[in-house]
């Protein structure tokens, strides 16, 4: 017999077979093979265990803030003299509006000093008059 004839014979047949009544008794058979296991009660999680990650994160944040403060002080930059090193003098003002107006005036003077020269001012003056 030729191999092609044998393959043609097997082409229409399924090589897999299931015993009779296998799927009807499958559930009972499987359940009987499983070990008996009592139902477990869920684990109780305390409030501390729930809050612990947030506490760790807060502690890390506080630690970083303290570390940066220590590094700033060892570098010689303290909050009291930080502004005086930049060239400005900090004075206490009773009114927030007055200090804001002073800051705006200082800023405008700074801009004028840095970016305006006499030629630019004369050009703007000529442009506005024409």
mmCIF file of N, CA and C in Angstrom:
data_model
loop_
_atom_site.group_PDB
_atom_site.id
_atom_site.type_symbol
_atom_site.label_atom_id
_atom_site.label_comp_id
_atom_site.label_asym_id
_atom_site.label_seq_id
_atom_site.Cartn_x
_atom_site.Cartn_y
_atom_site.Cartn_z
ATOM 1 N N UNK A 1 0.824 -1.172 0.000
ATOM 2 C CA UNK A 1 0.000 0.000 0.000
ATOM 3 C C UNK A 1 0.874 1.243 0.000
ATOM 4 N N UNK A 2 0.427 2.177 -0.699
ATOM 5 C CA UNK A 2 1.188 3.411 -0.865
ATOM 6 C C UNK A 2 0.911 4.354 0.306
ATOM 7 N N UNK A 3 1.882 5.204 0.670
ATOM 8 C CA UNK A 3 1.733 6.135 1.799
ATOM 9 C C UNK A 3 0.637 7.147 1.534
ATOM 10 N N UNK A 4 0.465 7.557 0.274
ATOM 11 C CA UNK A 4 -0.576 8.526 -0.050
ATOM 12 C C UNK A 4 -1.968 7.947 0.187
ATOM 13 N N UNK A 5 -2.144 6.667 -0.102
ATOM 14 C CA UNK A 5 -3.439 6.024 0.125
ATOM 15 C C UNK A 5 -3.742 5.957 1.617
ATOM 16 N N UNK A 6 -2.711 5.692 2.412
ATOM 17 C CA UNK A 6 -2.901 5.628 3.868
ATOM 18 C C UNK A 6 -3.284 7.014 4.410
ATOM 19 N N UNK A 7 -2.625 8.050 3.900
ATOM 20 C CA UNK A 7 -2.927 9.410 4.363
ATOM 21 C C UNK A 7 -4.321 9.827 3.920
ATOM 22 N N UNK A 8 -4.743 9.447 2.734
ATOM 23 C CA UNK A 8 -6.091 9.766 2.272
ATOM 24 C C UNK A 8 -7.140 9.083 3.140
ATOM 25 N N UNK A 9 -6.836 7.892 3.596
ATOM 26 C CA UNK A 9 -7.757 7.161 4.467
ATOM 27 C C UNK A 9 -7.910 7.871 5.825
ATOM 28 N N UNK A 10 -6.828 8.420 6.348
ATOM 29 C CA UNK A 10 -6.847 9.070 7.661
ATOM 30 C C UNK A 10 -7.305 10.529 7.595
ATOM 31 N N UNK A 11 -7.418 11.082 6.430
ATOM 32 C CA UNK A 11 -7.743 12.494 6.278
ATOM 33 C C UNK A 11 -9.108 12.840 6.877
ATOM 34 N N UNK A 12 -10.102 12.030 6.722
ATOM 35 C CA UNK A 12 -11.445 12.326 7.206
ATOM 36 C C UNK A 12 -11.669 11.901 8.657
ATOM 37 N N UNK A 13 -10.775 11.161 9.233
ATOM 38 C CA UNK A 13 -10.945 10.679 10.612
ATOM 39 C C UNK A 13 -10.241 11.616 11.594
ATOM 40 N N UNK A 14 -10.831 11.807 12.741
ATOM 41 C CA UNK A 14 -10.199 12.590 13.808
ATOM 42 C C UNK A 14 -9.357 11.640 14.652
ATOM 43 N N UNK A 15 -8.111 12.000 14.927
ATOM 44 C CA UNK A 15 -7.263 11.092 15.702
ATOM 45 C C UNK A 15 -7.560 11.134 17.208
ATOM 46 N N UNK A 16 -8.383 12.066 17.625
ATOM 47 C CA UNK A 16 -8.660 12.216 19.051
ATOM 48 C C UNK A 16 -10.030 11.633 19.369
ATOM 49 N N UNK A 17 -10.088 10.889 20.460
ATOM 50 C CA UNK A 17 -11.352 10.284 20.873
ATOM 51 C C UNK A 17 -11.554 10.536 22.355
ATOM 52 N N UNK A 18 -12.808 10.711 22.719
ATOM 53 C CA UNK A 18 -13.190 10.938 24.107
ATOM 54 C C UNK A 18 -14.017 9.736 24.554
ATOM 55 N N UNK A 19 -13.736 9.230 25.744
ATOM 56 C CA UNK A 19 -14.528 8.085 26.212
ATOM 57 C C UNK A 19 -16.006 8.461 26.341
ATOM 58 N N UNK A 20 -16.870 7.510 26.213
ATOM 59 C CA UNK A 20 -18.312 7.737 26.319
ATOM 60 C C UNK A 20 -18.661 8.190 27.725
ATOM 61 N N UNK A 21 -19.493 9.231 27.834
ATOM 62 C CA UNK A 21 -19.965 9.752 29.116
ATOM 63 C C UNK A 21 -18.924 10.543 29.882
ATOM 64 N N UNK A 22 -17.840 10.906 29.222
ATOM 65 C CA UNK A 22 -16.744 11.619 29.910
ATOM 66 C C UNK A 22 -17.197 12.991 30.404
ATOM 67 N N UNK A 23 -17.841 13.773 29.547
ATOM 68 C CA UNK A 23 -18.215 15.125 29.930
ATOM 69 C C UNK A 23 -19.416 15.157 30.875
ATOM 70 N N UNK A 24 -20.245 14.134 30.903
ATOM 71 C CA UNK A 24 -21.382 14.096 31.829
ATOM 72 C C UNK A 24 -20.920 13.943 33.270
ATOM 73 N N UNK A 25 -19.848 13.209 33.489
ATOM 74 C CA UNK A 25 -19.372 12.988 34.858
ATOM 75 C C UNK A 25 -18.092 13.762 35.166
ATOM 76 N N UNK A 26 -17.721 14.679 34.293
ATOM 77 C CA UNK A 26 -16.464 15.409 34.461
ATOM 78 C C UNK A 26 -16.445 16.235 35.752
ATOM 79 N N UNK A 27 -17.532 17.000 36.032
ATOM 80 C CA UNK A 27 -17.565 17.879 37.207
ATOM 81 C C UNK A 27 -17.459 17.078 38.500
ATOM 82 N N UNK A 28 -18.258 15.999 38.608
ATOM 83 C CA UNK A 28 -18.211 15.193 39.832
ATOM 84 C C UNK A 28 -16.853 14.534 40.017
ATOM 85 N N UNK A 29 -16.281 14.065 38.934
ATOM 86 C CA UNK A 29 -14.979 13.411 38.989
ATOM 87 C C UNK A 29 -13.893 14.396 39.429
ATOM 88 N N UNK A 30 -13.898 15.600 38.882
ATOM 89 C CA UNK A 30 -12.895 16.605 39.234
ATOM 90 C C UNK A 30 -13.046 17.045 40.688
ATOM 91 N N UNK A 31 -14.283 17.279 41.130
ATOM 92 C CA UNK A 31 -14.500 17.714 42.516
ATOM 93 C C UNK A 31 -14.080 16.646 43.517
ATOM 94 N N UNK A 32 -14.231 15.389 43.158
ATOM 95 C CA UNK A 32 -13.832 14.319 44.080
ATOM 96 C C UNK A 32 -12.312 14.227 44.191
ATOM 97 N N UNK A 33 -11.577 14.679 43.208
ATOM 98 C CA UNK A 33 -10.110 14.619 43.237
ATOM 99 C C UNK A 33 -9.484 15.809 43.985
ATOM 100 N N UNK A 34 -10.237 16.904 44.116
ATOM 101 C CA UNK A 34 -9.700 18.082 44.803
ATOM 102 C C UNK A 34 -9.648 17.841 46.306
ATOM 103 N N UNK A 35 -8.614 18.362 46.974
ATOM 104 C CA UNK A 35 -8.546 18.186 48.435
ATOM 105 C C UNK A 35 -9.565 19.091 49.130
ATOM 106 N N UNK A 36 -10.007 18.649 50.270
ATOM 107 C CA UNK A 36 -10.931 19.451 51.069
ATOM 108 C C UNK A 36 -10.151 20.584 51.722
ATOM 109 N N UNK A 37 -10.631 21.791 51.559
ATOM 110 C CA UNK A 37 -9.950 22.949 52.123
ATOM 111 C C UNK A 37 -10.991 23.818 52.803
ATOM 112 N N UNK A 38 -10.798 24.119 54.078
ATOM 113 C CA UNK A 38 -11.796 24.957 54.761
ATOM 114 C C UNK A 38 -11.740 26.395 54.246
ATOM 115 N N UNK A 39 -12.845 27.077 54.304
ATOM 116 C CA UNK A 39 -12.907 28.469 53.860
ATOM 117 C C UNK A 39 -12.109 29.336 54.822
ATOM 118 N N UNK A 40 -11.238 30.168 54.275
ATOM 119 C CA UNK A 40 -10.412 31.041 55.108
ATOM 120 C C UNK A 40 -11.104 32.377 55.299
ATOM 121 N N UNK A 41 -10.922 32.927 56.484
ATOM 122 C CA UNK A 41 -11.467 34.253 56.753
ATOM 123 C C UNK A 41 -10.512 35.295 56.194
ATOM 124 N N UNK A 42 -11.036 36.410 55.691
ATOM 125 C CA UNK A 42 -10.150 37.440 55.139
ATOM 126 C C UNK A 42 -9.268 38.049 56.230
ATOM 127 N N UNK A 43 -8.088 38.444 55.835
ATOM 128 C CA UNK A 43 -7.139 39.044 56.761
ATOM 129 C C UNK A 43 -7.582 40.455 57.114
ATOM 130 N N UNK A 44 -7.528 40.791 58.383
ATOM 131 C CA UNK A 44 -7.905 42.123 58.839
ATOM 132 C C UNK A 44 -6.672 43.017 58.768
ATOM 133 N N UNK A 45 -6.813 44.145 58.078
ATOM 134 C CA UNK A 45 -5.706 45.093 57.926
ATOM 135 C C UNK A 45 -5.954 46.270 58.866
ATOM 136 N N UNK A 46 -4.978 46.563 59.698
ATOM 137 C CA UNK A 46 -5.131 47.657 60.656
ATOM 138 C C UNK A 46 -4.997 49.006 59.960
ATOM 139 N N UNK A 47 -5.442 50.040 60.667
ATOM 140 C CA UNK A 47 -5.349 51.399 60.118
ATOM 141 C C UNK A 47 -3.885 51.796 59.946
ATOM 142 N N UNK A 48 -3.042 51.374 60.873
ATOM 143 C CA UNK A 48 -1.615 51.700 60.765
ATOM 144 C C UNK A 48 -1.018 51.121 59.489
ATOM 145 N N UNK A 49 -1.396 49.879 59.154
ATOM 146 C CA UNK A 49 -0.868 49.269 57.932
ATOM 147 C C UNK A 49 -1.353 50.002 56.687
ATOM 148 N N UNK A 50 -2.547 50.560 56.743
ATOM 149 C CA UNK A 50 -3.060 51.313 55.599
ATOM 150 C C UNK A 50 -2.375 52.672 55.459
ATOM 151 N N UNK A 51 -2.016 53.288 56.575
ATOM 152 C CA UNK A 51 -1.457 54.633 56.565
ATOM 153 C C UNK A 51 0.075 54.601 56.466
ATOM 154 N N UNK A 52 0.679 53.454 56.709
ATOM 155 C CA UNK A 52 2.136 53.345 56.756
ATOM 156 C C UNK A 52 2.831 53.885 55.495
ATOM 157 N N UNK A 53 2.389 53.564 54.279
ATOM 158 C CA UNK A 53 3.086 54.136 53.113
ATOM 159 C C UNK A 53 3.037 55.661 53.073
ATOM 160 N N UNK A 54 1.921 56.242 53.486
ATOM 161 C CA UNK A 54 1.800 57.706 53.502
ATOM 162 C C UNK A 54 2.726 58.308 54.560
ATOM 163 N N UNK A 55 2.849 57.632 55.695
ATOM 164 C CA UNK A 55 3.769 58.116 56.732
ATOM 165 C C UNK A 55 5.212 58.078 56.241
ATOM 166 N N UNK A 56 5.574 57.010 55.563
ATOM 167 C CA UNK A 56 6.927 56.914 55.026
ATOM 168 C C UNK A 56 7.191 58.012 54.002
ATOM 169 N N UNK A 57 6.218 58.287 53.163
ATOM 170 C CA UNK A 57 6.389 59.331 52.148
ATOM 171 C C UNK A 57 6.517 60.703 52.811
ATOM 172 N N UNK A 58 5.711 60.978 53.835
ATOM 173 C CA UNK A 58 5.791 62.256 54.538
ATOM 174 C C UNK A 58 7.144 62.396 55.244
ATOM 175 N N UNK A 59 7.613 61.307 55.848
ATOM 176 C CA UNK A 59 8.911 61.356 56.522
ATOM 177 C C UNK A 59 10.040 61.613 55.522
ATOM 178 N N UNK A 60 9.952 61.000 54.363
ATOM 179 C CA UNK A 60 10.972 61.235 53.334
ATOM 180 C C UNK A 60 10.942 62.686 52.869
ATOM 181 N N UNK A 61 9.761 63.242 52.701
ATOM 182 C CA UNK A 61 9.638 64.636 52.271
ATOM 183 C C UNK A 61 10.224 65.579 53.324
ATOM 184 N N UNK A 62 9.887 65.359 54.585
ATOM 185 C CA UNK A 62 10.425 66.195 55.668
ATOM 186 C C UNK A 62 11.949 66.056 55.724
ATOM 187 N N UNK A 63 12.443 64.840 55.542
ATOM 188 C CA UNK A 63 13.888 64.627 55.531
ATOM 189 C C UNK A 63 14.575 65.389 54.412
ATOM 190 N N UNK A 64 13.966 65.401 53.224
ATOM 191 C CA UNK A 64 14.547 66.154 52.106
ATOM 192 C C UNK A 64 14.548 67.651 52.374
ATOM 193 N N UNK A 65 13.470 68.163 52.947
ATOM 194 C CA UNK A 65 13.405 69.597 53.254
ATOM 195 C C UNK A 65 14.488 69.960 54.266
ATOM 196 N N UNK A 66 14.633 69.141 55.291
ATOM 197 C CA UNK A 66 15.676 69.411 56.289
ATOM 198 C C UNK A 66 17.072 69.311 55.666
ATOM 199 N N UNK A 67 17.279 68.347 54.789
ATOM 200 C CA UNK A 67 18.572 68.198 54.136
ATOM 201 C C UNK A 67 18.902 69.428 53.301
ATOM 202 N N UNK A 68 17.950 69.927 52.540
ATOM 203 C CA UNK A 68 18.208 71.120 51.728
ATOM 204 C C UNK A 68 18.461 72.346 52.604
ATOM 205 N N UNK A 69 17.769 72.454 53.729
ATOM 206 C CA UNK A 69 18.030 73.577 54.639
ATOM 207 C C UNK A 69 19.443 73.496 55.203
ATOM 208 N N UNK A 70 19.872 72.319 55.582
ATOM 209 C CA UNK A 70 21.223 72.151 56.124
ATOM 210 C C UNK A 70 22.261 72.461 55.047
ATOM 211 N N UNK A 71 22.025 71.981 53.834
ATOM 212 C CA UNK A 71 22.981 72.251 52.754
ATOM 213 C C UNK A 71 23.046 73.736 52.423
ATOM 214 N N UNK A 72 21.919 74.441 52.460
ATOM 215 C CA UNK A 72 21.924 75.878 52.197
ATOM 216 C C UNK A 72 22.689 76.630 53.286
ATOM 217 N N UNK A 73 22.524 76.207 54.512
ATOM 218 C CA UNK A 73 23.214 76.910 55.608
ATOM 219 C C UNK A 73 24.706 76.631 55.587
ATOM 220 N N UNK A 74 25.101 75.420 55.227
ATOM 221 C CA UNK A 74 26.540 75.128 55.171
ATOM 222 C C UNK A 74 27.189 75.812 53.979
ATOM 223 N N UNK A 75 26.408 76.128 52.954
ATOM 224 C CA UNK A 75 26.948 76.834 51.800
ATOM 225 C C UNK A 75 27.034 78.339 52.062
ATOM 226 N N UNK A 76 26.542 78.795 53.215
ATOM 227 C CA UNK A 76 26.618 80.207 53.567
ATOM 228 C C UNK A 76 25.429 81.005 53.096
ATOM 229 N N UNK A 77 24.414 80.354 52.628
ATOM 230 C CA UNK A 77 23.224 81.059 52.160
ATOM 231 C C UNK A 77 22.108 80.775 53.154
ATOM 232 N N UNK A 78 21.875 81.718 54.011
ATOM 233 C CA UNK A 78 20.776 81.564 54.969
ATOM 234 C C UNK A 78 19.609 82.413 54.499
ATOM 235 N N UNK A 79 18.418 82.131 54.957
ATOM 236 C CA UNK A 79 17.267 82.924 54.526
ATOM 237 C C UNK A 79 17.404 84.406 54.860
ATOM 238 N N UNK A 80 18.166 84.749 55.912
ATOM 239 C CA UNK A 80 18.296 86.150 56.305
ATOM 240 C C UNK A 80 19.173 86.930 55.329
ATOM 241 N N UNK A 81 20.247 86.296 54.832
ATOM 242 C CA UNK A 81 21.164 87.043 53.973
ATOM 243 C C UNK A 81 21.053 86.652 52.505
ATOM 244 N N UNK A 82 20.098 85.829 52.139
ATOM 245 C CA UNK A 82 19.941 85.417 50.742
ATOM 246 C C UNK A 82 19.649 86.619 49.856
ATOM 247 N N UNK A 83 18.737 87.506 50.289
ATOM 248 C CA UNK A 83 18.378 88.663 49.476
ATOM 249 C C UNK A 83 19.481 89.723 49.463
ATOM 250 N N UNK A 84 20.222 89.864 50.549
ATOM 251 C CA UNK A 84 21.295 90.860 50.564
ATOM 252 C C UNK A 84 22.445 90.416 49.669
ATOM 253 N N UNK A 85 22.660 89.114 49.492
ATOM 254 C CA UNK A 85 23.704 88.648 48.587
ATOM 255 C C UNK A 85 23.324 88.923 47.143
ATOM 256 N N UNK A 86 22.046 88.962 46.840
ATOM 257 C CA UNK A 86 21.612 89.226 45.471
ATOM 258 C C UNK A 86 21.671 90.710 45.144
ATOM 259 N N UNK A 87 21.920 91.567 46.132
ATOM 260 C CA UNK A 87 22.056 92.997 45.865
ATOM 261 C C UNK A 87 20.834 93.805 46.259
ATOM 262 N N UNK A 88 19.855 93.188 46.840
ATOM 263 C CA UNK A 88 18.668 93.921 47.276
ATOM 264 C C UNK A 88 18.594 93.867 48.782
ATOM 265 N N UNK A 89 18.016 94.875 49.337
ATOM 266 C CA UNK A 89 17.856 94.938 50.780
ATOM 267 C C UNK A 89 16.377 94.735 51.086
ATOM 268 N N UNK A 90 16.108 93.830 51.983
ATOM 269 C CA UNK A 90 14.731 93.532 52.340
ATOM 270 C C UNK A 90 14.367 94.355 53.555
ATOM 271 N N UNK A 91 13.306 95.121 53.434
ATOM 272 C CA UNK A 91 12.816 95.897 54.567
ATOM 273 C C UNK A 91 11.387 95.495 54.836
ATOM 274 N N UNK A 92 11.023 95.547 56.085
ATOM 275 C CA UNK A 92 9.659 95.193 56.468
ATOM 276 C C UNK A 92 8.750 96.372 56.190
ATOM 277 N N UNK A 93 7.640 96.113 55.542
ATOM 278 C CA UNK A 93 6.679 97.152 55.207
ATOM 279 C C UNK A 93 5.351 96.814 55.864
ATOM 280 N N UNK A 94 4.675 97.800 56.439
ATOM 281 C CA UNK A 94 3.418 97.480 57.095
ATOM 282 C C UNK A 94 2.325 97.103 56.103
ATOM 283 N N UNK A 95 2.444 97.540 54.885
ATOM 284 C CA UNK A 95 1.393 97.272 53.914
ATOM 285 C C UNK A 95 1.950 96.451 52.761
ATOM 286 N N UNK A 96 1.210 95.415 52.355
ATOM 287 C CA UNK A 96 1.633 94.584 51.238
ATOM 288 C C UNK A 96 1.538 95.328 49.924
ATOM 289 N N UNK A 97 0.580 96.257 49.803
ATOM 290 C CA UNK A 97 0.402 97.008 48.555
ATOM 291 C C UNK A 97 1.580 97.942 48.318
ATOM 292 N N UNK A 98 2.096 98.555 49.392
ATOM 293 C CA UNK A 98 3.250 99.446 49.246
ATOM 294 C C UNK A 98 4.476 98.676 48.788
ATOM 295 N N UNK A 99 4.696 97.505 49.364
ATOM 296 C CA UNK A 99 5.877 96.722 48.979
ATOM 297 C C UNK A 99 5.738 96.227 47.546
ATOM 298 N N UNK A 100 4.530 95.908 47.135
ATOM 299 C CA UNK A 100 4.319 95.470 45.755
ATOM 300 C C UNK A 100 4.572 96.622 44.784
ATOM 301 N N UNK A 101 4.124 97.826 45.138
ATOM 302 C CA UNK A 101 4.361 98.999 44.289
ATOM 303 C C UNK A 101 5.858 99.297 44.214
ATOM 304 N N UNK A 102 6.561 99.172 45.346
ATOM 305 C CA UNK A 102 8.006 99.384 45.349
ATOM 306 C C UNK A 102 8.715 98.363 44.468
ATOM 307 N N UNK A 103 8.282 97.113 44.543
ATOM 308 C CA UNK A 103 8.893 96.074 43.716
ATOM 309 C C UNK A 103 8.663 96.358 42.231
ATOM 310 N N UNK A 104 7.453 96.791 41.896
ATOM 311 C CA UNK A 104 7.159 97.101 40.495
ATOM 312 C C UNK A 104 8.020 98.265 40.009
ATOM 313 N N UNK A 105 8.171 99.290 40.843
ATOM 314 C CA UNK A 105 8.991 100.439 40.475
ATOM 315 C C UNK A 105 10.443 100.025 40.296
ATOM 316 N N UNK A 106 10.951 99.228 41.212
ATOM 317 C CA UNK A 106 12.329 98.759 41.111
ATOM 318 C C UNK A 106 12.527 97.928 39.843
ATOM 319 N N UNK A 107 11.544 97.106 39.520
ATOM 320 C CA UNK A 107 11.648 96.275 38.330
ATOM 321 C C UNK A 107 11.674 97.132 37.067
ATOM 322 N N UNK A 108 10.803 98.127 37.005
ATOM 323 C CA UNK A 108 10.780 99.006 35.832
ATOM 324 C C UNK A 108 12.082 99.785 35.697
ATOM 325 N N UNK A 109 12.636 100.248 36.810
ATOM 326 C CA UNK A 109 13.916 100.948 36.755
ATOM 327 C C UNK A 109 15.026 100.021 36.278
ATOM 328 N N UNK A 110 14.977 98.779 36.728
ATOM 329 C CA UNK A 110 15.974 97.792 36.302
ATOM 330 C C UNK A 110 15.887 97.577 34.793
ATOM 331 N N UNK A 111 14.671 97.432 34.279
ATOM 332 C CA UNK A 111 14.478 97.223 32.840
ATOM 333 C C UNK A 111 14.989 98.434 32.065
ATOM 334 N N UNK A 112 14.686 99.632 32.549
ATOM 335 C CA UNK A 112 15.156 100.838 31.866
ATOM 336 C C UNK A 112 16.672 100.898 31.851
ATOM 337 N N UNK A 113 17.294 100.591 32.970
ATOM 338 C CA UNK A 113 18.755 100.658 33.050
ATOM 339 C C UNK A 113 19.425 99.619 32.150
ATOM 340 N N UNK A 114 18.846 98.452 32.058
ATOM 341 C CA UNK A 114 19.478 97.375 31.308
ATOM 342 C C UNK A 114 19.257 97.484 29.803
ATOM 343 N N UNK A 115 18.082 97.905 29.382
ATOM 344 C CA UNK A 115 17.737 97.764 27.982
ATOM 345 C C UNK A 115 17.514 99.086 27.234
ATOM 346 N N UNK A 116 17.515 100.162 27.909
ATOM 347 C CA UNK A 116 17.273 101.439 27.232
ATOM 348 C C UNK A 116 18.545 102.276 27.261
ATOM 349 N N UNK A 117 18.839 102.868 26.158
ATOM 350 C CA UNK A 117 19.931 103.828 26.113
ATOM 351 C C UNK A 117 19.385 105.128 25.520
ATOM 352 N N UNK A 118 20.211 106.123 25.421
ATOM 353 C CA UNK A 118 19.718 107.428 24.978
ATOM 354 C C UNK A 118 19.223 107.395 23.547
ATOM 355 N N UNK A 119 19.802 106.536 22.707
ATOM 356 C CA UNK A 119 19.354 106.453 21.319
ATOM 357 C C UNK A 119 17.967 105.827 21.219
ATOM 358 N N UNK A 120 17.724 104.823 22.016
ATOM 359 C CA UNK A 120 16.419 104.172 21.987
ATOM 360 C C UNK A 120 15.348 105.133 22.496
ATOM 361 N N UNK A 121 15.659 105.901 23.528
ATOM 362 C CA UNK A 121 14.689 106.842 24.066
ATOM 363 C C UNK A 121 14.381 107.945 23.055
ATOM 364 N N UNK A 122 15.402 108.453 22.347
ATOM 365 C CA UNK A 122 15.158 109.496 21.344
ATOM 366 C C UNK A 122 14.359 108.932 20.174
ATOM 367 N N UNK A 123 14.584 107.669 19.794
ATOM 368 C CA UNK A 123 13.823 107.037 18.722
ATOM 369 C C UNK A 123 12.354 106.898 19.103
ATOM 370 N N UNK A 124 12.102 106.487 20.333
ATOM 371 C CA UNK A 124 10.720 106.340 20.803
ATOM 372 C C UNK A 124 10.052 107.702 20.882
ATOM 373 N N UNK A 125 10.787 108.712 21.348
ATOM 374 C CA UNK A 125 10.239 110.045 21.451
ATOM 375 C C UNK A 125 9.904 110.581 20.051
ATOM 376 N N UNK A 126 10.798 110.402 19.069
ATOM 377 C CA UNK A 126 10.540 110.842 17.699
ATOM 378 C C UNK A 126 9.338 110.109 17.115
ATOM 379 N N UNK A 127 9.235 108.821 17.382
ATOM 380 C CA UNK A 127 8.144 108.012 16.847
ATOM 381 C C UNK A 127 6.800 108.466 17.427
ATOM 382 N N UNK A 128 6.766 108.791 18.691
ATOM 383 C CA UNK A 128 5.521 109.187 19.349
ATOM 384 C C UNK A 128 5.083 110.592 18.904
ATOM 385 N N UNK A 129 6.026 111.468 18.600
ATOM 386 C CA UNK A 129 5.696 112.830 18.210
ATOM 387 C C UNK A 129 5.261 112.914 16.748
ATOM 388 N N UNK A 130 5.621 112.006 15.918
ATOM 389 C CA UNK A 130 5.248 112.039 14.496
ATOM 390 C C UNK A 130 3.969 111.331 14.216
#
